[in-house]
GROMACS .gro file of C-alpha atoms in nm:
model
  378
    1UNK     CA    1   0.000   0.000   0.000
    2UNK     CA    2   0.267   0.239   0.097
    3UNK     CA    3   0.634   0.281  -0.062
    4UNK     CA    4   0.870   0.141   0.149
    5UNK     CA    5   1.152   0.406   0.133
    6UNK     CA    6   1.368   0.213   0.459
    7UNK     CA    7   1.682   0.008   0.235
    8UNK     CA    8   1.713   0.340   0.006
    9UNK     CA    9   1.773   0.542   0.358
   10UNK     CA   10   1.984   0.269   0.523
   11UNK     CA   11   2.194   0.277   0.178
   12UNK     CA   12   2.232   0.652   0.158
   13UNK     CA   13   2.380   0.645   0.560
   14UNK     CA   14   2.558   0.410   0.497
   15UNK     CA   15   2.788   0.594   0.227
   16UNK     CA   16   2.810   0.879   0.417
   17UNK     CA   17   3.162   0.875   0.620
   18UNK     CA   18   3.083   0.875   0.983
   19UNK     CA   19   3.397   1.020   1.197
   20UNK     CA   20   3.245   0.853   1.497
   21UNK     CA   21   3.302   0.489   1.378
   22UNK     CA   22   3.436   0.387   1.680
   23UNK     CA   23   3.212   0.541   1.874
   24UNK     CA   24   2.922   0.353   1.650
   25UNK     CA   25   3.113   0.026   1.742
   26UNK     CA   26   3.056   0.111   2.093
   27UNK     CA   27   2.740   0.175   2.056
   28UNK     CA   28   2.569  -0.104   1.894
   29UNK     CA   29   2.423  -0.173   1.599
   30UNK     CA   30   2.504   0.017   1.308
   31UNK     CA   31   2.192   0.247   1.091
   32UNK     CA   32   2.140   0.013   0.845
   33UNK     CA   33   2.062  -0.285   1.082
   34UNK     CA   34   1.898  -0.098   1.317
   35UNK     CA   35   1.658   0.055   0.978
   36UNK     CA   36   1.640  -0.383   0.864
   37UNK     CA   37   1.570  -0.422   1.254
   38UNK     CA   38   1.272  -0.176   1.239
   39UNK     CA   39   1.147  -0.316   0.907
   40UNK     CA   40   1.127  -0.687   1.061
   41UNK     CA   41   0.938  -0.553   1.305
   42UNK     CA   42   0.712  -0.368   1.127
   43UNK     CA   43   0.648  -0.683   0.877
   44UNK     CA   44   0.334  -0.749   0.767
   45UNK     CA   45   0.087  -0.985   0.934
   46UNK     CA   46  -0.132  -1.228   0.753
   47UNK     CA   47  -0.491  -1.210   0.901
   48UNK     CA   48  -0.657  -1.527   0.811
   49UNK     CA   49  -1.076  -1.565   0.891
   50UNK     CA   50  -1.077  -1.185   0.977
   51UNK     CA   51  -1.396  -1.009   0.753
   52UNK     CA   52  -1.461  -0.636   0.743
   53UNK     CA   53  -1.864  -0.610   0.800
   54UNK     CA   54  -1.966  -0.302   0.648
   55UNK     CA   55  -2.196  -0.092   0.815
   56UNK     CA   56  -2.550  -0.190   0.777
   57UNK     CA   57  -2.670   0.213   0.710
   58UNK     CA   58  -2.362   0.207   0.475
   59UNK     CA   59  -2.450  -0.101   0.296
   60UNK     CA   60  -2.823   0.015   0.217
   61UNK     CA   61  -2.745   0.338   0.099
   62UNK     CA   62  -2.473   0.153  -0.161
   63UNK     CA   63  -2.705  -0.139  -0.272
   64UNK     CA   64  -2.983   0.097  -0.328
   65UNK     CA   65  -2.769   0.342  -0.514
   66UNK     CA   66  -2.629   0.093  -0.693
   67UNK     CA   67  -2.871  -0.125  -0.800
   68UNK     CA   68  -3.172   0.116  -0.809
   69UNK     CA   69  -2.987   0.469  -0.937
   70UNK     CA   70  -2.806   0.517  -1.296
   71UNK     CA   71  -2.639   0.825  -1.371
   72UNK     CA   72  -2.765   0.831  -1.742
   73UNK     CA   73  -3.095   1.103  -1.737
   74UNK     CA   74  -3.259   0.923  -2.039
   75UNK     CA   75  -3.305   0.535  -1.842
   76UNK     CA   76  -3.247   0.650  -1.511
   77UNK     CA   77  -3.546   0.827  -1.289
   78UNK     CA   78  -3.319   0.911  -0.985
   79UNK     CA   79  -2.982   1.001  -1.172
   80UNK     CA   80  -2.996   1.322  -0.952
   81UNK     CA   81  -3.033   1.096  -0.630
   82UNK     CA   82  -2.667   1.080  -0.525
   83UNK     CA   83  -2.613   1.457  -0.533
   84UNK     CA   84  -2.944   1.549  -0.373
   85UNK     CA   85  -2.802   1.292  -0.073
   86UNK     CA   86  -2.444   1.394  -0.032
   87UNK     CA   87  -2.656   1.781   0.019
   88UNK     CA   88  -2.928   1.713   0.238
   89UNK     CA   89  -2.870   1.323   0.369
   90UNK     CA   90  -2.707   1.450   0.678
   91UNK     CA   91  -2.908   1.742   0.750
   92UNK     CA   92  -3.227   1.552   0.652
   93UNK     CA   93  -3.293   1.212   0.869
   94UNK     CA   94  -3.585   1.098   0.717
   95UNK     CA   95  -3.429   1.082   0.344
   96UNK     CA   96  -3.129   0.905   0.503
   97UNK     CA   97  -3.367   0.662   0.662
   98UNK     CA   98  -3.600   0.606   0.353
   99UNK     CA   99  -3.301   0.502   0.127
  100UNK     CA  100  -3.103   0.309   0.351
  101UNK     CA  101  -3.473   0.113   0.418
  102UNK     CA  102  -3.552   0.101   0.110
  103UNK     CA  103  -3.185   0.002   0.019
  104UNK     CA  104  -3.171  -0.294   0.293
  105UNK     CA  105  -3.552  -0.414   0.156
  106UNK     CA  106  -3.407  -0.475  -0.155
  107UNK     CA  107  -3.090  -0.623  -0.023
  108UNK     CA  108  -3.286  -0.868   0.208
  109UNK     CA  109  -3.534  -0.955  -0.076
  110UNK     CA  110  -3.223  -1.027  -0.299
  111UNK     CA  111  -3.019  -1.198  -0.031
  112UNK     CA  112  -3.311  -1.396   0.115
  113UNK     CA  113  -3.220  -1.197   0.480
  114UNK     CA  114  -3.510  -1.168   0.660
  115UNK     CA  115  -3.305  -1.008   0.981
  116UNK     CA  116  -3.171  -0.771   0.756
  117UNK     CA  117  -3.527  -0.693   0.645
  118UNK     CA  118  -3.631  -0.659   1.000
  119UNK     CA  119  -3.354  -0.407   1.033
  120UNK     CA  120  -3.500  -0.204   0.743
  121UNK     CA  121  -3.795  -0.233   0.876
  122UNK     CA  122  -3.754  -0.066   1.188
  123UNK     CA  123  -3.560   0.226   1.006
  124UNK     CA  124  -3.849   0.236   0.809
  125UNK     CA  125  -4.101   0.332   1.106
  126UNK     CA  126  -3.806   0.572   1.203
  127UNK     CA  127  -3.821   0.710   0.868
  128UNK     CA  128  -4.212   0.739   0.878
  129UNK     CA  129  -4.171   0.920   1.227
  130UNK     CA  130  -3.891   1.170   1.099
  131UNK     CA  131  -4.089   1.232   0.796
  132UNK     CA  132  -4.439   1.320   0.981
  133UNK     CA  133  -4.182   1.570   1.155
  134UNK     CA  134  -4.054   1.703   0.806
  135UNK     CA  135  -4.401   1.803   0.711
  136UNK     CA  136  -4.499   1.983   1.000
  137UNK     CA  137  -4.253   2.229   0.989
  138UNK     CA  138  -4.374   2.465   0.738
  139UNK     CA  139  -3.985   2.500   0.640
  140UNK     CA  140  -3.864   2.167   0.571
  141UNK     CA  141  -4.245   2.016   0.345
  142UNK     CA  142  -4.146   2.217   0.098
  143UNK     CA  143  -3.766   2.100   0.078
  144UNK     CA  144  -3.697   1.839  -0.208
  145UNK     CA  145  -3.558   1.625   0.048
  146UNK     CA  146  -3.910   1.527   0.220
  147UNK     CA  147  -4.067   1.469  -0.146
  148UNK     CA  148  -3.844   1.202  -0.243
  149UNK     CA  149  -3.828   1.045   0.119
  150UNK     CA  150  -4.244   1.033   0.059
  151UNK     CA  151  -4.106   0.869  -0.243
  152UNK     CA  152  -3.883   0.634  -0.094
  153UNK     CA  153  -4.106   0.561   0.178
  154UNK     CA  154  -4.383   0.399  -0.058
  155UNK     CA  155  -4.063   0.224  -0.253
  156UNK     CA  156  -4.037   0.039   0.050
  157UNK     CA  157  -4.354  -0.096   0.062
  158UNK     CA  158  -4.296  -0.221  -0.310
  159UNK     CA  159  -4.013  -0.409  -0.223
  160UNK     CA  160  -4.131  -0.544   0.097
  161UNK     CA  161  -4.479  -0.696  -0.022
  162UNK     CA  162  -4.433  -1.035  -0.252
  163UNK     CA  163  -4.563  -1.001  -0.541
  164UNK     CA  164  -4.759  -0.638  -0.503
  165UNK     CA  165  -5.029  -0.825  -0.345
  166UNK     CA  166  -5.150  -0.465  -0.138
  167UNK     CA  167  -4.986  -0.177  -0.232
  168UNK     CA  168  -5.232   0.027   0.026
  169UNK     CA  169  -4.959   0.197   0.234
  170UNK     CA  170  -4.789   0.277  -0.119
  171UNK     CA  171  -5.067   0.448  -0.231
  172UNK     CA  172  -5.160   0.632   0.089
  173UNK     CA  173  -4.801   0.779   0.035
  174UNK     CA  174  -4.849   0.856  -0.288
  175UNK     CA  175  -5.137   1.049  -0.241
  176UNK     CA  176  -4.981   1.258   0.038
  177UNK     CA  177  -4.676   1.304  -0.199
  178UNK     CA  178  -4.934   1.506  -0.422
  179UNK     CA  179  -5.041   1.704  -0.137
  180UNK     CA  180  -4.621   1.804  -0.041
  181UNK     CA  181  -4.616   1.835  -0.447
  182UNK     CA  182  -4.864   2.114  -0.500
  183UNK     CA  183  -4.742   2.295  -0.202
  184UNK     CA  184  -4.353   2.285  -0.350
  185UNK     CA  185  -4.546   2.418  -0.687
  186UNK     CA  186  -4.741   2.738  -0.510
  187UNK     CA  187  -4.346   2.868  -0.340
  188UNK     CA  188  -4.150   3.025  -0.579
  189UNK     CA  189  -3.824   2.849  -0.515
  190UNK     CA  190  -3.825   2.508  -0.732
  191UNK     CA  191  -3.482   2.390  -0.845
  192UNK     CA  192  -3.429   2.173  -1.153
  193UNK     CA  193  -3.445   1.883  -0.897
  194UNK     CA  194  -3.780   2.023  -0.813
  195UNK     CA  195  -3.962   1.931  -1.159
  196UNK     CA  196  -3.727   1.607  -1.224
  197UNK     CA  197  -3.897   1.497  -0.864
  198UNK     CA  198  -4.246   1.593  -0.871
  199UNK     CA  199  -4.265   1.454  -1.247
  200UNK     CA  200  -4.093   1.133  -1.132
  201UNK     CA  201  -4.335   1.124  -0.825
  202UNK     CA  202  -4.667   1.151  -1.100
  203UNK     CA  203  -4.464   0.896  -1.287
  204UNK     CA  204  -4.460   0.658  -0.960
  205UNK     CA  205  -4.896   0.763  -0.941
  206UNK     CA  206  -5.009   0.697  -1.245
  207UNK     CA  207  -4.829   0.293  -1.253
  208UNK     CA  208  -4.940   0.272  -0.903
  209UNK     CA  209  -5.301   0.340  -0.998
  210UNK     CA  210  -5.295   0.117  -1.335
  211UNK     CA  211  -5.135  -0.189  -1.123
  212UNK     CA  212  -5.332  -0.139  -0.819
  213UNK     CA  213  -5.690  -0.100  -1.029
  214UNK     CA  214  -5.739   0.217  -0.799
  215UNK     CA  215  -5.811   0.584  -0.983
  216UNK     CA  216  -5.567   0.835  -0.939
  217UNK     CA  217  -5.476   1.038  -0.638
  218UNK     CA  218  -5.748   1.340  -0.565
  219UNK     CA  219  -5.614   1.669  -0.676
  220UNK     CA  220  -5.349   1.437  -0.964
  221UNK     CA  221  -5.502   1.652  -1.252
  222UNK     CA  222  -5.474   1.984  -1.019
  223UNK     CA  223  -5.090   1.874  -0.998
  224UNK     CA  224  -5.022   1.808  -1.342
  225UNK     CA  225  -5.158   2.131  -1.482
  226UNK     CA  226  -4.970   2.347  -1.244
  227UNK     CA  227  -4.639   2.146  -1.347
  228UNK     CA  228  -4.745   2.188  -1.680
  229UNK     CA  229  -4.741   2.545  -1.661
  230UNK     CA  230  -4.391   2.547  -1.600
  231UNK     CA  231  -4.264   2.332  -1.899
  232UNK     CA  232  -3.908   2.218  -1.897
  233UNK     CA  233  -3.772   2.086  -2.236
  234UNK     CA  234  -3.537   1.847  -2.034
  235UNK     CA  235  -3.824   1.624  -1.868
  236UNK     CA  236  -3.982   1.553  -2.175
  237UNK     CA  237  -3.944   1.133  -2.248
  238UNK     CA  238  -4.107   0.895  -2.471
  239UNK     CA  239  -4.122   0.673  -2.072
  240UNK     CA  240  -4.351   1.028  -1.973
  241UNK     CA  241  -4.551   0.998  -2.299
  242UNK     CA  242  -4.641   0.649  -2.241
  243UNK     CA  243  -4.747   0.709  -1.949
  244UNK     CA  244  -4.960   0.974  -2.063
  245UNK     CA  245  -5.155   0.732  -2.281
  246UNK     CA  246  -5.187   0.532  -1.942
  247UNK     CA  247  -5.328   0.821  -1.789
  248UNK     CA  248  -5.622   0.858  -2.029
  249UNK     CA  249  -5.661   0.450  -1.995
  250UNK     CA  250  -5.694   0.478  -1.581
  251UNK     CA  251  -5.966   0.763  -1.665
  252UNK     CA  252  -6.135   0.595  -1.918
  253UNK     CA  253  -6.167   0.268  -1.686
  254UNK     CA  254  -6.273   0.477  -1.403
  255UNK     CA  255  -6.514   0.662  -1.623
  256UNK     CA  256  -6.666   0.285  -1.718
  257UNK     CA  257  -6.673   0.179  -1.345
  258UNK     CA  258  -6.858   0.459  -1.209
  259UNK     CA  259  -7.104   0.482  -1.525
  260UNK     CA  260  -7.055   0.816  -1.651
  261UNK     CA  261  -7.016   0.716  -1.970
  262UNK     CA  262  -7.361   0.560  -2.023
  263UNK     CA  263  -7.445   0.612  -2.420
  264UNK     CA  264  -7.295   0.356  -2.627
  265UNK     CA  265  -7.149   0.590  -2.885
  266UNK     CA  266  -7.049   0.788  -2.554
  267UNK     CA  267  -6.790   0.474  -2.497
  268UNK     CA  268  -6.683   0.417  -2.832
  269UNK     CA  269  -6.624   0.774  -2.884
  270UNK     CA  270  -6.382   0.803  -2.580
  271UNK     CA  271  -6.210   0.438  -2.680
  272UNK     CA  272  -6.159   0.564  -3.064
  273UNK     CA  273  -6.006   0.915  -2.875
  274UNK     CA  274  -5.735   0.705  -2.662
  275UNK     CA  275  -5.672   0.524  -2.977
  276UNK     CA  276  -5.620   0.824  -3.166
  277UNK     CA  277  -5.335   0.912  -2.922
  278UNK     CA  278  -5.170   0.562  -2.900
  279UNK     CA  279  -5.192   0.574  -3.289
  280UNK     CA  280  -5.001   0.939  -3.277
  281UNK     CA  281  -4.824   0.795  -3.013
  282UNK     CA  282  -4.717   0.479  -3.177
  283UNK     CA  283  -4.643   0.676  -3.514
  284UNK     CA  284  -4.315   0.839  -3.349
  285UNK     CA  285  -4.195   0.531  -3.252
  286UNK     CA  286  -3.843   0.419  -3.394
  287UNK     CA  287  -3.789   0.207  -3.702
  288UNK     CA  288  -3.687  -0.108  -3.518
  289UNK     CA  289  -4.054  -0.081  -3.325
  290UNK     CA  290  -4.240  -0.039  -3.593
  291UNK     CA  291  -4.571  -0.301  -3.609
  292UNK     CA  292  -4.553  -0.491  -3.925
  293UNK     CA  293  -4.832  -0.631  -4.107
  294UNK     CA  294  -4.938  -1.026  -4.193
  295UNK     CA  295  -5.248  -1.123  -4.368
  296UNK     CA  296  -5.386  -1.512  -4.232
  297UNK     CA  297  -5.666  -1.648  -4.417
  298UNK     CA  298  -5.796  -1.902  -4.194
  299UNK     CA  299  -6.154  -1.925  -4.053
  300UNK     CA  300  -6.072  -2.050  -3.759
  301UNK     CA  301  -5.848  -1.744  -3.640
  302UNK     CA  302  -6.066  -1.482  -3.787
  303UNK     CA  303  -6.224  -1.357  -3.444
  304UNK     CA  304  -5.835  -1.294  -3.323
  305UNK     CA  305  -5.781  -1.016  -3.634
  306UNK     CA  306  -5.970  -0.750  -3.833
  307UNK     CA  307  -6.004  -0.832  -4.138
  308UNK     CA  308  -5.771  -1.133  -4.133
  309UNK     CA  309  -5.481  -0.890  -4.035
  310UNK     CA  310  -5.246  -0.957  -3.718
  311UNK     CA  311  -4.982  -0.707  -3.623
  312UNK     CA  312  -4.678  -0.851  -3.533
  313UNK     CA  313  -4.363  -0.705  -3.361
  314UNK     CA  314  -4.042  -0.862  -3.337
  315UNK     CA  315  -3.902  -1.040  -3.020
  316UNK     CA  316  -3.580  -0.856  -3.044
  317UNK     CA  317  -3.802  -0.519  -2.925
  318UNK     CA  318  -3.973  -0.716  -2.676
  319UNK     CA  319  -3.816  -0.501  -2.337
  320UNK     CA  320  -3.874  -0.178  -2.505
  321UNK     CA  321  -4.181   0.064  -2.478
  322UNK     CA  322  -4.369  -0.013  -2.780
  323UNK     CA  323  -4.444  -0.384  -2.705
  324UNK     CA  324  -4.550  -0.295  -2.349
  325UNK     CA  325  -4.806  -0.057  -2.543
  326UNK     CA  326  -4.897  -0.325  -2.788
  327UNK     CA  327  -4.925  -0.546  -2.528
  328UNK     CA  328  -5.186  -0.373  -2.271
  329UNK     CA  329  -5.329  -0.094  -2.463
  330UNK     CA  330  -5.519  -0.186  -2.791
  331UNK     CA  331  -5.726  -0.484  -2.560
  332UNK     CA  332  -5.812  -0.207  -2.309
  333UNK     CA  333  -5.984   0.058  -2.545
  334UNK     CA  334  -6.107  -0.214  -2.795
  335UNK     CA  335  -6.267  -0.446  -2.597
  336UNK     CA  336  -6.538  -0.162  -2.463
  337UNK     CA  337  -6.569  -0.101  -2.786
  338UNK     CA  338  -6.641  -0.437  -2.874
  339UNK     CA  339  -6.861  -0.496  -2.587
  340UNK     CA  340  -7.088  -0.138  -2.681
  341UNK     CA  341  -7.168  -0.204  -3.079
  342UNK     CA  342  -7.412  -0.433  -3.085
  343UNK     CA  343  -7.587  -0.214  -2.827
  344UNK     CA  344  -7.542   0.074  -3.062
  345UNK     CA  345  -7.632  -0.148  -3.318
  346UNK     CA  346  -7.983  -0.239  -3.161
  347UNK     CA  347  -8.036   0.122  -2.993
  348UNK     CA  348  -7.995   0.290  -3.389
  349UNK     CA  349  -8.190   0.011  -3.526
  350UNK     CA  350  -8.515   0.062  -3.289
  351UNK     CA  351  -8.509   0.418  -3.308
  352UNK     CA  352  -8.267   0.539  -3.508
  353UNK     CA  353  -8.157   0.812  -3.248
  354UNK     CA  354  -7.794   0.676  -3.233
  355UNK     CA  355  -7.552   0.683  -3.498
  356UNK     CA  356  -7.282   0.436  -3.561
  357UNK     CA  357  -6.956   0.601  -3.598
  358UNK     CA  358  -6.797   0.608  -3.910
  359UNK     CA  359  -6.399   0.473  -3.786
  360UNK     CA  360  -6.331   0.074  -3.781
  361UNK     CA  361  -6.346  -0.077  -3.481
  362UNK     CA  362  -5.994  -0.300  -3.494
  363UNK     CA  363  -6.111  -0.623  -3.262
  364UNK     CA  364  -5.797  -0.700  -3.056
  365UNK     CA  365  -5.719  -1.014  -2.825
  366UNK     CA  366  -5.444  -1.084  -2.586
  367UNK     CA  367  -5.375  -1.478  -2.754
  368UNK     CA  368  -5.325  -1.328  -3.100
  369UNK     CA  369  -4.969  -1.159  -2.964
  370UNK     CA  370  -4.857  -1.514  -2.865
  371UNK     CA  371  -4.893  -1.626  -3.197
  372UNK     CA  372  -4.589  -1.800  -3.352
  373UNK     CA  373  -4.468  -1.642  -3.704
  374UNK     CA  374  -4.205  -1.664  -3.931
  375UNK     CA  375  -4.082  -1.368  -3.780
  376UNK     CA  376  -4.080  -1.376  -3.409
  377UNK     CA  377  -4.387  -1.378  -3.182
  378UNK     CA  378  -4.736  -1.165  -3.212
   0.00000   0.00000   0.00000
């Protein structure tokens, strides 16, 4: 580790005349075995079944950084994260608490620890405690610190549940996330970390609610058109378009569940309208994701394609956005669709006071994209 500089010394004294030779004689040992004495004794010593245990704060702060953060703004969500922690980590304890939770969930649930996850859990109710303080204090709820430890707070609970079974507590942070959101938006000090957050936080709302079958958080729509007002050129991303199209879906399913949409032509007009936007959506999509067409004439099939037609995508753009789009969006708006013509049908028919719109209704089904072709998978 170090440059041992001791036999260069010991040589250099050595060919310097010394005019007390005898007295060196006397003495004892001369410079250079007293420098090889010193160096014996300062040997190294071989520590066998010794381990350095890092520090279990330490180690949940680096997994989740690690594992969770990326410092490349156009995949990573938290690529700010590190700086925003080595600013206000030490000053703020419920962000330290959050990530280092959140860090040791993940490290428990990877590791198969459950005493580690017990630690994380109690620094998760310590987290909970310090961030109930944070937004009290009309000082510190605004700070961009107590936003993303709401944020890291309802992580947790991700990473902790199996399989997202109840995501409850992650939405009840959530929704007071919009709450700390809008109050950031009415002060007049946001930082660039301000907008990346709050838009990352909507981000976080809008999967929540299309994973968890729940609407979205009172006062969402309130949030987005105040952030709205205040574009910045540097959070637009095809990920935030996408989930704009989700949006509309978690509306338009909301808007079917609580019946406000009662006409038939009411439901097929707001299906074609999210179609519309996945089809503008879908037509700024790169080459390589581009759907491509194939024609099967077989009469068996025919209820799995309009007009004979699949639309097929290749398995080599299988992890990228388009195929999740493909994959969950045309069976959402069609389906309605599918489900509300023959009630048009009848309703125009008998009275003739509804009319059938004039766009094709594309029938869409979730076995047709597992379809085997010459060219990868449906």
């Amino acid at each position: 580790m170090f440059h041992d500089e001791t036999r260069s010394i010991a040589r250099r004294n050595k060919i310097q005349p010394s005019s007390h030779a005898e007295v060196q004689a006397v003495a004892g040992p001369s410079l250079e075995e007293q420098a090889l004495m010193r160096v014996a004794a300062a040997a190294p010593v071989k520590l066998t079944d010794f381990v350095l245990y890092q520090p279990l704060d330490d180690l949940g702060v680096n997994f989740f950084m690690s594992t969770y953060v990326g410092d490349d703004p156009s995949v990573s969500q938290l690529y700010y994260l590190p700086k925003l922690f080595s600013q206000t980590g030490s000053s703020n304890p419920g962000l330290r608490q959050s990530i280092t939770a959140a860090g040791l969930a993940g490290y428990a649930k990877t590791a198969r620890r459950n005493d580690v996850k017990l630690t994380a859990t109690r620094l998760y109710v310590s987290a909970i405690q310090s961030i109930n303080a944070a937004i009290s204090d009309p000082t510190t709820v605004v700070q961009d610190a107590t936003l993303m430890s709401i944020v890291m707070a309802a992580m947790f609970e991700v990473l902790v549940i199996p399989r997202l079974s109840d995501l409850r507590n992650c939405s009840k942070h959530l929704d007071g996330a919009v709450a700390v959101a809008l109050m950031m938006l009415k002060q007049k000090k946001q930082t660039d970390v301000t907008y990346k957050l709050i838009t990352m936080s909507m981000q976080s709302m809008i999967i929540n609610s299309w994973i968890s079958h729940l609407p979205l958080p009172a006062n969402f729509m309130e949030l987005k058109r105040r952030l709205g007002s205040n574009p910045k050129p540097h959070l637009h991303s095809l990920h935030g378009d996408f989930l704009d199209i989700v949006t509309e879906l978690v509306d338009f399913r909301e808007a079917l569940k609580e019946r406000l949409l009662q006409r038939p032509s009411d439901i097929i007009e707001r299906a074609l309208a999210v179609d519309e936007i996945f089809e503008t959506f879908a037509d700024t999509m790169p080459p390589h994701a581009r759907f491509q067409a194939y024609r099967i004439l077989l009469q068996d099939v025919e209820q799995l394609a309009f007009n004979g037609y699949y639309h097929g995508i290749d398995d080599t753009s299988c992890d990228s956005a388009p195929t999740d789009i493909s994959n969950s969006v045309p069976s959402k708006f069609h389906c309605p669709s599918l489900e509300q013509c023959p009630r048009c049908a009848s309703a125009s028919t008998s009275s003739n006071s509804q009319a059938m719109p004039d766009h094709p209704i594309v029938a869409s089904c979730t076995k047709a994209w597992h379809l085997e072709g010459p060219t990868g998978r449906f």
